[in-house]
Amino acid sequence: MTMRITRRGLLAAGLAAPFVARPALAQAVTLRAAHTNAVGEVQDEGLKVMDRRLRELTSGRAGLQIFPNGQLGNELPMVEGVALGTIDIAVPSHAAFANFVREFQLFDMPYLIRDYAHLDKVARSPVMAELAEASRGRNFRLLSLYSSGIRHVMARSPVATLADLRGKKIRTQQNPVHVAAFQAFGANATPLAYGELYGALQVGVVDGAEAAYTNYVGQKFFEVARNWSRIGWLSLTAPVILSERRFQALPTDIRSAVVQAAEDSAVFERNLVVEGETALHSQAIAHGAVVTDPDKGAFQRAAEPLYARFLTSDADKRRLRLVQEIV
């Protein structure tokens, strides 16, 4: 695996030149990193790898202090914290980040990302360089791209067909495309902060929500929404972001190490999502989830008009074509 090869390479380099004089170590840099996953979920594990790699690459001069489970705020306040400098690194969903860097709205198009292999190729494509440039224009350094899994529907009552969503209050992220998508599916789209979702499902404020396996099992949503409908409407991603001003203020070698550590951790994290999904599916069933597989074609047809509605500029349309052409 890439991570092991990298570690062995670093070790070999260190053993090859044990007597080379090194300058005195500078004061340690600790970057505060926030996310909304529970401890042990994929983003948390990804940041742990980033922390280890950063310490390896800098001989302990830099590392992360990780704040999981929304300790520093939900997604929108996290991004605002990065912009204000109160948080160094955040891992919001692209849907939340699109409120700050509109170009990320591309990833909100239903059924655009075909599968995890397609996502991995997109994450390495020139499209990401364009999105990184757009982010820098708004004082965000895009370090890498994590996966938050393919999104399905969890609900208090069964959702076996598109018609079963009609009139149901379905929690979506605070994102106009997500709201429009579930309105197109016939639901009453209800934006709600992620930290409030469990309680809202428990008391019936909402009838269901869209989520990935990692959220469904990690946050024990099966306790309050036992029906799991695999519509696969979106591959949600999570950009790893840092304030551009904070990034530029770091020493040059630490900047390079942060970039490398973030890229390495993203490869690990995206693989972790893929490898863990079968086990998470089994865990959901073991906890009483009732799984259905509706006809995705009906959902795709309902959502198709959103492409023209939201991707209106020539640049948007060009990036859309580039992603669709990746095979």
mmCIF file of C-alpha atoms in Angstrom:
data_model
loop_
_atom_site.group_PDB
_atom_site.id
_atom_site.type_symbol
_atom_site.label_atom_id
_atom_site.label_comp_id
_atom_site.label_asym_id
_atom_site.label_seq_id
_atom_site.Cartn_x
_atom_site.Cartn_y
_atom_site.Cartn_z
ATOM 1 C CA MET A 1 0.000 0.000 0.000
ATOM 2 C CA THR A 2 1.257 3.518 -0.715
ATOM 3 C CA MET A 3 1.411 4.517 2.942
ATOM 4 C CA ARG A 4 3.718 1.611 3.877
ATOM 5 C CA ILE A 5 6.030 2.258 0.950
ATOM 6 C CA THR A 6 6.336 5.888 1.972
ATOM 7 C CA ARG A 7 7.175 4.997 5.569
ATOM 8 C CA ARG A 8 9.825 2.488 4.504
ATOM 9 C CA GLY A 9 11.314 5.073 2.149
ATOM 10 C CA LEU A 10 11.585 7.624 4.918
ATOM 11 C CA LEU A 11 13.147 5.076 7.266
ATOM 12 C CA ALA A 12 15.657 4.021 4.638
ATOM 13 C CA ALA A 13 16.619 7.625 3.996
ATOM 14 C CA GLY A 14 17.172 8.199 7.705
ATOM 15 C CA LEU A 15 19.354 5.098 8.103
ATOM 16 C CA ALA A 16 21.401 5.968 5.028
ATOM 17 C CA ALA A 17 22.635 9.241 6.535
ATOM 18 C CA PRO A 18 22.624 8.939 10.332
ATOM 19 C CA PHE A 19 25.500 11.367 10.916
ATOM 20 C CA VAL A 20 24.358 14.322 8.776
ATOM 21 C CA ALA A 21 24.153 17.457 10.885
ATOM 22 C CA ARG A 22 20.674 18.899 11.185
ATOM 23 C CA PRO A 23 19.660 22.398 12.219
ATOM 24 C CA ALA A 24 18.006 22.869 15.579
ATOM 25 C CA LEU A 25 14.319 22.052 15.515
ATOM 26 C CA ALA A 26 12.002 25.017 15.308
ATOM 27 C CA GLN A 27 9.100 25.478 17.683
ATOM 28 C CA ALA A 28 6.400 22.855 17.097
ATOM 29 C CA VAL A 29 3.359 23.752 14.982
ATOM 30 C CA THR A 30 0.021 22.331 16.106
ATOM 31 C CA LEU A 31 -2.881 22.724 13.694
ATOM 32 C CA ARG A 32 -6.393 22.527 15.142
ATOM 33 C CA ALA A 33 -8.431 20.210 12.893
ATOM 34 C CA ALA A 34 -12.210 19.906 13.189
ATOM 35 C CA HIS A 35 -14.798 17.551 11.714
ATOM 36 C CA THR A 36 -18.347 16.363 12.485
ATOM 37 C CA ASN A 37 -17.847 12.575 12.277
ATOM 38 C CA ALA A 38 -17.918 10.472 15.425
ATOM 39 C CA VAL A 39 -14.606 9.196 16.766
ATOM 40 C CA GLY A 40 -13.536 6.238 14.640
ATOM 41 C CA GLU A 41 -15.560 7.237 11.577
ATOM 42 C CA VAL A 42 -13.807 7.704 8.251
ATOM 43 C CA GLN A 43 -12.961 11.417 8.491
ATOM 44 C CA ASP A 44 -11.630 10.960 12.003
ATOM 45 C CA GLU A 45 -9.433 8.072 10.871
ATOM 46 C CA GLY A 46 -8.279 10.081 7.852
ATOM 47 C CA LEU A 47 -7.165 12.986 10.017
ATOM 48 C CA LYS A 48 -5.357 10.600 12.357
ATOM 49 C CA VAL A 49 -3.342 9.372 9.372
ATOM 50 C CA MET A 50 -2.682 12.972 8.315
ATOM 51 C CA ASP A 51 -1.430 13.728 11.823
ATOM 52 C CA ARG A 52 0.930 10.726 11.825
ATOM 53 C CA ARG A 53 2.273 11.515 8.358
ATOM 54 C CA LEU A 54 2.781 15.172 9.220
ATOM 55 C CA ARG A 55 4.775 14.237 12.330
ATOM 56 C CA GLU A 56 6.833 11.761 10.291
ATOM 57 C CA LEU A 57 7.567 14.258 7.514
ATOM 58 C CA THR A 58 8.562 17.030 9.933
ATOM 59 C CA SER A 59 10.382 14.904 12.542
ATOM 60 C CA GLY A 60 7.734 15.883 15.052
ATOM 61 C CA ARG A 61 7.844 19.633 14.385
ATOM 62 C CA ALA A 62 4.216 19.737 13.221
ATOM 63 C CA GLY A 63 1.058 17.792 13.925
ATOM 64 C CA LEU A 64 -2.692 18.015 14.334
ATOM 65 C CA GLN A 65 -4.947 18.415 17.338
ATOM 66 C CA ILE A 66 -8.178 16.753 16.209
ATOM 67 C CA PHE A 67 -11.611 17.873 17.429
ATOM 68 C CA PRO A 68 -14.213 15.264 16.341
ATOM 69 C CA ASN A 69 -17.994 15.058 16.454
ATOM 70 C CA GLY A 70 -18.730 18.749 15.916
ATOM 71 C CA GLN A 71 -16.901 19.877 19.061
ATOM 72 C CA LEU A 72 -15.953 23.138 17.333
ATOM 73 C CA GLY A 73 -19.319 23.573 15.644
ATOM 74 C CA ASN A 74 -21.405 22.159 12.840
ATOM 75 C CA GLU A 75 -20.238 22.373 9.240
ATOM 76 C CA LEU A 76 -21.031 25.979 8.339
ATOM 77 C CA PRO A 77 -19.544 27.389 11.582
ATOM 78 C CA MET A 78 -16.474 25.182 11.008
ATOM 79 C CA VAL A 79 -15.840 26.718 7.604
ATOM 80 C CA GLU A 80 -16.415 30.181 9.051
ATOM 81 C CA GLY A 81 -13.886 29.306 11.763
ATOM 82 C CA VAL A 82 -11.286 28.498 9.113
ATOM 83 C CA ALA A 83 -12.025 31.802 7.364
ATOM 84 C CA LEU A 84 -11.707 33.705 10.657
ATOM 85 C CA GLY A 85 -8.607 31.836 11.812
ATOM 86 C CA THR A 86 -10.138 30.256 14.930
ATOM 87 C CA ILE A 87 -9.839 26.781 13.334
ATOM 88 C CA ASP A 88 -6.847 25.751 11.220
ATOM 89 C CA ILE A 89 -8.188 22.743 9.298
ATOM 90 C CA ALA A 90 -11.771 21.648 8.699
ATOM 91 C CA VAL A 91 -13.368 18.762 6.830
ATOM 92 C CA PRO A 92 -16.862 19.947 5.878
ATOM 93 C CA SER A 93 -19.020 18.248 3.306
ATOM 94 C CA HIS A 94 -18.654 19.724 -0.172
ATOM 95 C CA ALA A 95 -22.345 20.622 0.130
ATOM 96 C CA ALA A 96 -21.594 22.939 3.044
ATOM 97 C CA PHE A 97 -18.391 24.257 1.474
ATOM 98 C CA ALA A 98 -20.289 25.184 -1.693
ATOM 99 C CA ASN A 99 -21.894 27.986 0.324
ATOM 100 C CA PHE A 100 -18.421 29.584 0.393
ATOM 101 C CA VAL A 101 -16.897 28.324 -2.880
ATOM 102 C CA ARG A 102 -19.795 28.027 -5.308
ATOM 103 C CA GLU A 103 -17.825 25.945 -7.814
ATOM 104 C CA PHE A 104 -18.077 22.947 -5.472
ATOM 105 C CA GLN A 105 -21.776 22.831 -6.369
ATOM 106 C CA LEU A 106 -20.669 20.614 -9.240
ATOM 107 C CA PHE A 107 -20.417 17.685 -6.831
ATOM 108 C CA ASP A 108 -24.007 18.210 -5.682
ATOM 109 C CA MET A 109 -25.430 17.007 -8.998
ATOM 110 C CA PRO A 110 -27.399 13.813 -8.295
ATOM 111 C CA TYR A 111 -25.863 10.643 -9.737
ATOM 112 C CA LEU A 112 -22.913 12.555 -11.239
ATOM 113 C CA ILE A 113 -20.274 10.398 -9.528
ATOM 114 C CA ARG A 114 -20.944 6.878 -10.742
ATOM 115 C CA ASP A 115 -19.081 4.880 -8.095
ATOM 116 C CA TYR A 116 -16.067 4.988 -5.796
ATOM 117 C CA ALA A 117 -13.604 4.216 -8.601
ATOM 118 C CA HIS A 118 -14.969 7.182 -10.562
ATOM 119 C CA LEU A 119 -14.620 9.410 -7.492
ATOM 120 C CA ASP A 120 -10.983 8.411 -7.039
ATOM 121 C CA LYS A 121 -10.221 9.389 -10.648
ATOM 122 C CA VAL A 122 -12.072 12.692 -10.282
ATOM 123 C CA ALA A 123 -10.107 13.472 -7.100
ATOM 124 C CA ARG A 124 -6.869 13.153 -9.113
ATOM 125 C CA SER A 125 -8.141 15.028 -12.181
ATOM 126 C CA PRO A 126 -7.533 18.572 -13.479
ATOM 127 C CA VAL A 127 -11.031 19.474 -12.258
ATOM 128 C CA MET A 128 -9.678 19.440 -8.699
ATOM 129 C CA ALA A 129 -6.919 21.884 -9.668
ATOM 130 C CA GLU A 130 -9.589 24.296 -10.906
ATOM 131 C CA LEU A 131 -11.577 23.915 -7.689
ATOM 132 C CA ALA A 132 -8.392 24.491 -5.685
ATOM 133 C CA GLU A 133 -7.787 27.725 -7.586
ATOM 134 C CA ALA A 134 -11.360 28.869 -6.950
ATOM 135 C CA SER A 135 -10.883 28.085 -3.246
ATOM 136 C CA ARG A 136 -7.673 30.135 -3.037
ATOM 137 C CA GLY A 137 -9.575 33.084 -4.457
ATOM 138 C CA ARG A 138 -11.727 32.945 -1.340
ATOM 139 C CA ASN A 139 -8.831 32.426 1.102
ATOM 140 C CA PHE A 140 -9.142 28.652 1.406
ATOM 141 C CA ARG A 141 -6.328 26.201 0.650
ATOM 142 C CA LEU A 142 -7.830 22.954 -0.671
ATOM 143 C CA LEU A 143 -5.484 20.272 0.659
ATOM 144 C CA SER A 144 -7.218 17.082 -0.474
ATOM 145 C CA LEU A 145 -10.585 15.412 -0.947
ATOM 146 C CA TYR A 146 -12.075 12.850 1.445
ATOM 147 C CA SER A 147 -15.103 10.687 0.745
ATOM 148 C CA SER A 148 -18.167 10.719 2.975
ATOM 149 C CA GLY A 149 -19.730 7.788 1.177
ATOM 150 C CA ILE A 150 -22.572 7.264 -1.250
ATOM 151 C CA ARG A 151 -25.814 8.684 0.120
ATOM 152 C CA HIS A 152 -29.041 6.790 0.619
ATOM 153 C CA VAL A 153 -32.246 7.438 2.623
ATOM 154 C CA MET A 154 -32.961 6.434 6.206
ATOM 155 C CA ALA A 155 -36.544 6.742 7.356
ATOM 156 C CA ARG A 156 -39.007 5.975 10.117
ATOM 157 C CA SER A 157 -41.256 4.182 7.582
ATOM 158 C CA PRO A 158 -40.324 2.130 4.484
ATOM 159 C CA VAL A 159 -39.205 3.843 1.264
ATOM 160 C CA ALA A 160 -39.449 1.177 -1.418
ATOM 161 C CA THR A 161 -40.291 3.472 -4.351
ATOM 162 C CA LEU A 162 -40.004 7.117 -5.338
ATOM 163 C CA ALA A 163 -43.702 7.513 -4.490
ATOM 164 C CA ASP A 164 -43.012 6.570 -0.851
ATOM 165 C CA LEU A 165 -41.147 9.850 -0.385
ATOM 166 C CA ARG A 166 -44.127 11.972 -1.411
ATOM 167 C CA GLY A 167 -44.861 14.502 1.336
ATOM 168 C CA LYS A 168 -42.347 13.040 3.785
ATOM 169 C CA LYS A 169 -40.204 15.474 5.777
ATOM 170 C CA ILE A 170 -36.683 14.478 4.772
ATOM 171 C CA ARG A 171 -33.713 16.172 6.375
ATOM 172 C CA THR A 172 -31.170 17.494 3.900
ATOM 173 C CA GLN A 173 -28.011 19.482 4.321
ATOM 174 C CA GLN A 174 -28.307 23.271 4.241
ATOM 175 C CA ASN A 175 -27.650 23.357 0.521
ATOM 176 C CA PRO A 176 -29.992 24.556 -2.255
ATOM 177 C CA VAL A 177 -29.250 21.653 -4.622
ATOM 178 C CA HIS A 178 -29.956 19.054 -1.948
ATOM 179 C CA VAL A 179 -33.211 20.786 -1.080
ATOM 180 C CA ALA A 180 -34.181 20.942 -4.767
ATOM 181 C CA ALA A 181 -33.258 17.284 -5.302
ATOM 182 C CA PHE A 182 -35.538 16.013 -2.562
ATOM 183 C CA GLN A 183 -38.294 18.342 -3.659
ATOM 184 C CA ALA A 184 -37.893 16.767 -7.109
ATOM 185 C CA PHE A 185 -38.226 13.357 -5.434
ATOM 186 C CA GLY A 186 -41.566 14.553 -4.003
ATOM 187 C CA ALA A 187 -40.381 14.987 -0.422
ATOM 188 C CA ASN A 188 -40.737 17.963 1.871
ATOM 189 C CA ALA A 189 -37.022 18.809 2.070
ATOM 190 C CA THR A 190 -36.115 20.035 5.551
ATOM 191 C CA PRO A 191 -32.636 21.545 6.074
ATOM 192 C CA LEU A 192 -31.399 20.853 9.582
ATOM 193 C CA ALA A 193 -28.039 20.975 11.369
ATOM 194 C CA TYR A 194 -26.425 17.534 11.551
ATOM 195 C CA GLY A 195 -26.049 17.694 15.330
ATOM 196 C CA GLU A 196 -29.831 18.013 15.694
ATOM 197 C CA LEU A 197 -30.749 15.119 13.427
ATOM 198 C CA TYR A 198 -30.848 12.176 15.848
ATOM 199 C CA GLY A 199 -33.263 13.944 18.183
ATOM 200 C CA ALA A 200 -35.391 15.187 15.276
ATOM 201 C CA LEU A 201 -35.796 11.638 13.985
ATOM 202 C CA GLN A 202 -36.458 10.311 17.455
ATOM 203 C CA VAL A 203 -39.426 12.604 18.106
ATOM 204 C CA GLY A 204 -40.708 12.759 14.521
ATOM 205 C CA VAL A 205 -39.766 16.336 13.669
ATOM 206 C CA VAL A 206 -38.514 14.770 10.423
ATOM 207 C CA ASP A 207 -39.575 11.476 8.835
ATOM 208 C CA GLY A 208 -36.157 10.612 7.456
ATOM 209 C CA ALA A 209 -32.866 11.897 6.114
ATOM 210 C CA GLU A 210 -30.286 11.223 3.467
ATOM 211 C CA ALA A 211 -27.070 9.666 4.766
ATOM 212 C CA ALA A 212 -24.189 7.299 4.042
ATOM 213 C CA TYR A 213 -23.429 3.992 5.731
ATOM 214 C CA THR A 214 -20.701 5.629 7.793
ATOM 215 C CA ASN A 215 -23.185 8.079 9.338
ATOM 216 C CA TYR A 216 -26.022 5.581 9.640
ATOM 217 C CA VAL A 217 -23.977 3.103 11.662
ATOM 218 C CA GLY A 218 -21.456 5.451 13.290
ATOM 219 C CA GLN A 219 -24.142 7.716 14.769
ATOM 220 C CA LYS A 220 -26.546 4.801 15.489
ATOM 221 C CA PHE A 221 -29.310 6.310 13.399
ATOM 222 C CA PHE A 222 -30.715 2.790 12.968
ATOM 223 C CA GLU A 223 -32.121 3.252 16.482
ATOM 224 C CA VAL A 224 -34.489 5.994 15.288
ATOM 225 C CA ALA A 225 -34.796 5.290 11.526
ATOM 226 C CA ARG A 226 -34.715 1.545 10.936
ATOM 227 C CA ASN A 227 -35.630 1.689 7.223
ATOM 228 C CA TRP A 228 -32.574 1.987 4.955
ATOM 229 C CA SER A 229 -33.361 2.665 1.294
ATOM 230 C CA ARG A 230 -30.358 2.363 -1.039
ATOM 231 C CA ILE A 231 -31.095 4.981 -3.684
ATOM 232 C CA GLY A 232 -27.426 6.045 -4.070
ATOM 233 C CA TRP A 233 -28.432 9.564 -5.046
ATOM 234 C CA LEU A 234 -25.103 11.291 -4.330
ATOM 235 C CA SER A 235 -21.452 10.549 -3.666
ATOM 236 C CA LEU A 236 -20.728 13.054 -0.930
ATOM 237 C CA THR A 237 -17.188 14.349 -0.668
ATOM 238 C CA ALA A 238 -15.440 16.308 2.063
ATOM 239 C CA PRO A 239 -12.716 18.804 1.115
ATOM 240 C CA VAL A 240 -9.887 19.137 3.623
ATOM 241 C CA ILE A 241 -9.393 22.895 3.875
ATOM 242 C CA LEU A 242 -7.008 25.325 5.546
ATOM 243 C CA SER A 243 -7.010 29.110 5.563
ATOM 244 C CA GLU A 244 -4.772 30.315 2.725
ATOM 245 C CA ARG A 245 -3.356 33.015 5.034
ATOM 246 C CA ARG A 246 -2.561 30.392 7.690
ATOM 247 C CA PHE A 247 -1.007 28.142 5.060
ATOM 248 C CA GLN A 248 1.258 30.888 3.734
ATOM 249 C CA ALA A 249 2.339 31.791 7.274
ATOM 250 C CA LEU A 250 3.771 28.301 7.849
ATOM 251 C CA PRO A 251 7.479 27.606 7.199
ATOM 252 C CA THR A 252 8.102 26.404 3.641
ATOM 253 C CA ASP A 253 9.047 22.855 4.608
ATOM 254 C CA ILE A 254 6.003 22.481 6.842
ATOM 255 C CA ARG A 255 3.748 23.754 4.044
ATOM 256 C CA SER A 256 5.104 21.000 1.799
ATOM 257 C CA ALA A 257 4.632 18.410 4.548
ATOM 258 C CA VAL A 258 1.034 19.511 5.184
ATOM 259 C CA VAL A 259 0.206 19.109 1.482
ATOM 260 C CA GLN A 260 1.847 15.664 1.291
ATOM 261 C CA ALA A 261 0.285 14.439 4.541
ATOM 262 C CA ALA A 262 -3.171 15.573 3.420
ATOM 263 C CA GLU A 263 -2.824 13.840 0.042
ATOM 264 C CA ASP A 264 -1.609 10.608 1.653
ATOM 265 C CA SER A 265 -4.425 10.661 4.187
ATOM 266 C CA ALA A 266 -7.030 11.205 1.445
ATOM 267 C CA VAL A 267 -5.873 8.077 -0.415
ATOM 268 C CA PHE A 268 -6.140 6.140 2.845
ATOM 269 C CA GLU A 269 -9.531 7.644 3.759
ATOM 270 C CA ARG A 270 -11.180 7.026 0.389
ATOM 271 C CA ASN A 271 -9.977 3.413 0.456
ATOM 272 C CA LEU A 272 -11.275 3.058 4.010
ATOM 273 C CA VAL A 273 -14.757 4.116 2.911
ATOM 274 C CA VAL A 274 -14.798 1.476 0.176
ATOM 275 C CA GLU A 275 -13.356 -1.298 2.327
ATOM 276 C CA GLY A 276 -15.667 -0.592 5.243
ATOM 277 C CA GLU A 277 -18.998 -0.446 3.457
ATOM 278 C CA THR A 278 -19.667 -4.203 3.363
ATOM 279 C CA ALA A 279 -19.008 -4.482 7.090
ATOM 280 C CA LEU A 280 -21.191 -1.461 7.828
ATOM 281 C CA HIS A 281 -24.023 -2.981 5.789
ATOM 282 C CA SER A 282 -23.821 -6.163 7.890
ATOM 283 C CA GLN A 283 -23.739 -4.123 11.094
ATOM 284 C CA ALA A 284 -26.815 -2.144 10.062
ATOM 285 C CA ILE A 285 -28.766 -5.360 9.418
ATOM 286 C CA ALA A 286 -27.542 -6.860 12.692
ATOM 287 C CA HIS A 287 -28.952 -3.803 14.481
ATOM 288 C CA GLY A 288 -32.370 -4.286 12.893
ATOM 289 C CA ALA A 289 -32.210 -2.116 9.784
ATOM 290 C CA VAL A 290 -34.675 -3.039 7.040
ATOM 291 C CA VAL A 291 -32.928 -2.622 3.675
ATOM 292 C CA THR A 292 -34.696 -1.919 0.378
ATOM 293 C CA ASP A 293 -33.326 -1.260 -3.126
ATOM 294 C CA PRO A 294 -35.689 1.037 -5.058
ATOM 295 C CA ASP A 295 -35.497 1.577 -8.812
ATOM 296 C CA LYS A 296 -32.769 4.233 -9.133
ATOM 297 C CA GLY A 297 -33.887 5.123 -12.643
ATOM 298 C CA ALA A 298 -36.983 6.855 -11.321
ATOM 299 C CA PHE A 299 -34.858 9.010 -9.015
ATOM 300 C CA GLN A 300 -32.373 9.824 -11.773
ATOM 301 C CA ARG A 301 -35.123 10.968 -14.126
ATOM 302 C CA ALA A 302 -36.683 13.135 -11.416
ATOM 303 C CA ALA A 303 -33.361 14.836 -10.650
ATOM 304 C CA GLU A 304 -32.107 15.349 -14.214
ATOM 305 C CA PRO A 305 -33.503 18.916 -14.630
ATOM 306 C CA LEU A 306 -31.301 20.102 -11.745
ATOM 307 C CA TYR A 307 -28.186 20.027 -13.934
ATOM 308 C CA ALA A 308 -29.443 22.809 -16.203
ATOM 309 C CA ARG A 309 -30.968 24.693 -13.295
ATOM 310 C CA PHE A 310 -27.802 24.932 -11.175
ATOM 311 C CA LEU A 311 -24.848 24.570 -13.565
ATOM 312 C CA THR A 312 -25.430 27.701 -15.613
ATOM 313 C CA SER A 313 -22.009 29.147 -16.472
ATOM 314 C CA ASP A 314 -19.798 27.968 -19.315
ATOM 315 C CA ALA A 315 -17.138 26.987 -16.778
ATOM 316 C CA ASP A 316 -19.663 24.923 -14.803
ATOM 317 C CA LYS A 317 -20.753 23.109 -17.939
ATOM 318 C CA ARG A 318 -17.180 22.476 -19.033
ATOM 319 C CA ARG A 319 -16.236 20.970 -15.664
ATOM 320 C CA LEU A 320 -19.393 18.853 -15.773
ATOM 321 C CA ARG A 321 -18.366 17.429 -19.144
ATOM 322 C CA LEU A 322 -14.860 16.709 -17.865
ATOM 323 C CA VAL A 323 -16.210 14.726 -14.919
ATOM 324 C CA GLN A 324 -18.741 12.854 -17.058
ATOM 325 C CA GLU A 325 -16.008 11.917 -19.558
ATOM 326 C CA ILE A 326 -13.729 10.361 -16.926
ATOM 327 C CA VAL A 327 -13.900 6.579 -17.321
#
